[in-house]
Amino acid sequence: MPDIGRKNNKTVGMFMKRSCKLNYFDNAATSFPKPAEAGQECLEYLNETGGPYGRSFYKRALDVSRKVENSRDRISEFFGISNADKLVFSLNATHALNTVLKGLDFKENKEVWISPLEHNAVTRPLKYLEDLGKINIKFLPSRLDGLIDMEKLLKTNLSKAGLIVICHQSNVTGLVQPAADIKKAVNKIPLLLDAAQSAGYLEIKTEEWDIDYLAFTGHKGLLGPTGTGGLYIKNPESLRPLLNGGTGSRSDSWKTPEFMPDKMEAGTPNIAGILGLAAALKHRPEPAHSKEEFILMMNEISEIPGITVYKALDSKNQGEVFSINLEKRGKLISPSDFGEKLYRDFGIETRVGLHCAPLAHQTTGSFPQGAVRISPSIYHGTDDFKYLLKAVKRTASEL
Amino acid sequence: MKVFVFESTRAVIKSEKAVRAENIECLIIPVPRSVSANCGMALKIKEKYEEKVREVLKALKINTKVFNIEDITL
């Protein structure tokens, strides 16, 4: 267990200077705090070492190129990927998801089947492609909370499916989809796993689960800087690149190289960010709370009069995010008012509204008003949970 | 001397690591102009290590082309 309160802890020491209380419950938007080493690594690159990735032979360039490639190896290992050539860096999960959705040639198999908890990072590019007549969006069978119904899935006619897209962990309810089972059920149909919210919170065994495309961001559960992320591509020949440009390789040709990772990495990458992300992984703390402690806190909040919790129906499918609404005297309190009072009176930082996931809110019944989202950090301990519980209780009684 | 050229930066960095792990001395150099259609960096090694390096790279499935340094117009 990390010891957030322990003195002489370098990471915590730096964190404590920034804030005395860990009232930040908006980690599904972006995580805070981060391991101090992540920022130090970025600063060291920006202020001291510098140099380009992969464009030159002198020591400064080679040192940074080696560091970037070591980072690729470290991140691949974290996700159970044996061939790091197949992992390319991206700006975030949205960039990675767009790379897949716009890089596939759907040909005859135009149906893209999605879960009912998808984020706009998936639904918007799909809607764009549907409007162009390139695909048709279809919904996978699901239960009330959006969990894919495996029995019905096995009976679903997927003969025209070109792709399955699964939001691994909902950014609204925290529901975790059984990615490995879904891939097993759909067999050879390619599966794109959106791990924006799950990466860093859940173990992801990319190759063991036979995932075709894994999209993730670096700045959420992985505790890295913003502007980082990545995409694993099992069969690189299946995708066209989203961007074309300089790679430092085959520079005599106007054609984008076909080999990985260059095929998917045109332009200078976010070197500072990538190095920071790898440092965040290396210095990742142990969670300051257990899954049981998180579930207990969530259940205690659900028992507060007037509170509705949007979550997985079965706690075994629950990830570490959930959303809440408050009803008083038979009327729903606006999530904006609820979230603002939590902040003004207790300093609790949450995200209110639709969380860029209107589809998920439609599925859970919280559309169009949205909800107040609680998304803890790996650094939160039970004292932080107690404070949150007290804040929600008091706010709920006073509104 | 032999010069190994590679497709990508990742390939040259991976190769350097693997070659050094075999205690073979190597040096990353800019790719000579006459073979510049690659990643811009190449690995220079002593001729006596050529076969061993080829084996190491083959095991890692790294594509490479090998040139004699005297055949190259620098």
PDB file of C-alpha atoms in Angstrom, chain B:
ATOM      1  CA  MET B   1      34.095  -2.811 -41.666  1.00  0.00           C
ATOM      2  CA  LYS B   2      30.466  -3.670 -42.321  1.00  0.00           C
ATOM      3  CA  VAL B   3      27.502  -1.361 -42.284  1.00  0.00           C
ATOM      4  CA  PHE B   4      24.056  -2.688 -41.431  1.00  0.00           C
ATOM      5  CA  VAL B   5      21.155  -0.480 -42.522  1.00  0.00           C
ATOM      6  CA  PHE B   6      17.611  -0.721 -41.215  1.00  0.00           C
ATOM      7  CA  GLU B   7      14.088   0.284 -42.091  1.00  0.00           C
ATOM      8  CA  SER B   8      13.180   2.213 -38.961  1.00  0.00           C
ATOM      9  CA  THR B   9      14.611   3.992 -35.959  1.00  0.00           C
ATOM     10  CA  ARG B  10      13.091   1.340 -33.740  1.00  0.00           C
ATOM     11  CA  ALA B  11      14.873  -1.361 -35.733  1.00  0.00           C
ATOM     12  CA  VAL B  12      18.278   0.295 -35.394  1.00  0.00           C
ATOM     13  CA  ILE B  13      17.813   0.925 -31.648  1.00  0.00           C
ATOM     14  CA  LYS B  14      16.634  -2.652 -31.094  1.00  0.00           C
ATOM     15  CA  SER B  15      19.541  -3.979 -33.137  1.00  0.00           C
ATOM     16  CA  GLU B  16      22.116  -1.935 -31.282  1.00  0.00           C
ATOM     17  CA  LYS B  17      20.785  -3.241 -27.953  1.00  0.00           C
ATOM     18  CA  ALA B  18      20.820  -6.846 -29.154  1.00  0.00           C
ATOM     19  CA  VAL B  19      24.290  -6.598 -30.645  1.00  0.00           C
ATOM     20  CA  ARG B  20      25.750  -4.994 -27.529  1.00  0.00           C
ATOM     21  CA  ALA B  21      24.086  -7.715 -25.436  1.00  0.00           C
ATOM     22  CA  GLU B  22      26.330 -10.152 -27.339  1.00  0.00           C
ATOM     23  CA  ASN B  23      29.351  -8.047 -26.328  1.00  0.00           C
ATOM     24  CA  ILE B  24      29.909  -7.010 -29.908  1.00  0.00           C
ATOM     25  CA  GLU B  25      31.230  -3.525 -30.342  1.00  0.00           C
ATOM     26  CA  CYS B  26      29.151  -1.372 -32.670  1.00  0.00           C
ATOM     27  CA  LEU B  27      28.664   2.232 -33.589  1.00  0.00           C
ATOM     28  CA  ILE B  28      25.592   4.027 -34.875  1.00  0.00           C
ATOM     29  CA  ILE B  29      26.507   6.181 -37.848  1.00  0.00           C
ATOM     30  CA  PRO B  30      24.520   8.249 -40.330  1.00  0.00           C
ATOM     31  CA  VAL B  31      23.535   6.140 -43.303  1.00  0.00           C
ATOM     32  CA  PRO B  32      25.991   6.800 -46.145  1.00  0.00           C
ATOM     33  CA  ARG B  33      24.474   8.791 -48.998  1.00  0.00           C
ATOM     34  CA  SER B  34      24.633   5.986 -51.530  1.00  0.00           C
ATOM     35  CA  VAL B  35      22.320   3.806 -49.408  1.00  0.00           C
ATOM     36  CA  SER B  36      20.243   6.571 -47.960  1.00  0.00           C
ATOM     37  CA  ALA B  37      16.869   5.018 -48.684  1.00  0.00           C
ATOM     38  CA  ASN B  38      16.500   3.847 -45.123  1.00  0.00           C
ATOM     39  CA  CYS B  39      16.069   5.251 -41.633  1.00  0.00           C
ATOM     40  CA  GLY B  40      19.005   7.607 -41.589  1.00  0.00           C
ATOM     41  CA  MET B  41      21.004   5.589 -39.080  1.00  0.00           C
ATOM     42  CA  ALA B  42      23.132   2.515 -39.566  1.00  0.00           C
ATOM     43  CA  LEU B  43      25.186   0.174 -37.431  1.00  0.00           C
ATOM     44  CA  LYS B  44      28.912  -0.136 -38.115  1.00  0.00           C
ATOM     45  CA  ILE B  45      30.636  -3.299 -36.924  1.00  0.00           C
ATOM     46  CA  LYS B  46      33.898  -5.125 -37.516  1.00  0.00           C
ATOM     47  CA  GLU B  47      33.779  -7.554 -40.418  1.00  0.00           C
ATOM     48  CA  LYS B  48      34.549 -10.562 -38.232  1.00  0.00           C
ATOM     49  CA  TYR B  49      31.192 -10.119 -36.428  1.00  0.00           C
ATOM     50  CA  GLU B  50      29.084  -9.970 -39.559  1.00  0.00           C
ATOM     51  CA  GLU B  51      27.697 -13.511 -39.414  1.00  0.00           C
ATOM     52  CA  LYS B  52      26.981 -13.341 -35.689  1.00  0.00           C
ATOM     53  CA  VAL B  53      25.161 -10.030 -36.083  1.00  0.00           C
ATOM     54  CA  ARG B  54      23.161 -11.420 -38.998  1.00  0.00           C
ATOM     55  CA  GLU B  55      22.095 -14.333 -36.761  1.00  0.00           C
ATOM     56  CA  VAL B  56      21.121 -12.034 -33.896  1.00  0.00           C
ATOM     57  CA  LEU B  57      19.022  -9.834 -36.172  1.00  0.00           C
ATOM     58  CA  LYS B  58      17.429 -12.799 -37.911  1.00  0.00           C
ATOM     59  CA  ALA B  59      16.323 -14.169 -34.546  1.00  0.00           C
ATOM     60  CA  LEU B  60      14.652 -10.830 -33.836  1.00  0.00           C
ATOM     61  CA  LYS B  61      13.088 -10.774 -37.315  1.00  0.00           C
ATOM     62  CA  ILE B  62      14.722  -7.440 -38.051  1.00  0.00           C
ATOM     63  CA  ASN B  63      15.149  -6.643 -41.751  1.00  0.00           C
ATOM     64  CA  THR B  64      18.581  -5.360 -42.627  1.00  0.00           C
ATOM     65  CA  LYS B  65      20.918  -4.845 -45.551  1.00  0.00           C
ATOM     66  CA  VAL B  66      24.661  -5.147 -45.185  1.00  0.00           C
ATOM     67  CA  PHE B  67      27.297  -3.177 -47.044  1.00  0.00           C
ATOM     68  CA  ASN B  68      31.063  -3.153 -47.061  1.00  0.00           C
ATOM     69  CA  ILE B  69      32.259   0.203 -45.912  1.00  0.00           C
ATOM     70  CA  GLU B  70      34.745   0.395 -48.802  1.00  0.00           C
ATOM     71  CA  ASP B  71      31.893  -0.134 -51.288  1.00  0.00           C
ATOM     72  CA  ILE B  72      30.121   2.922 -49.991  1.00  0.00           C
ATOM     73  CA  THR B  73      30.606   6.394 -51.330  1.00  0.00           C
ATOM     74  CA  LEU B  74      30.875   8.466 -48.193  1.00  0.00           C
TER      75      LEU B  74
END
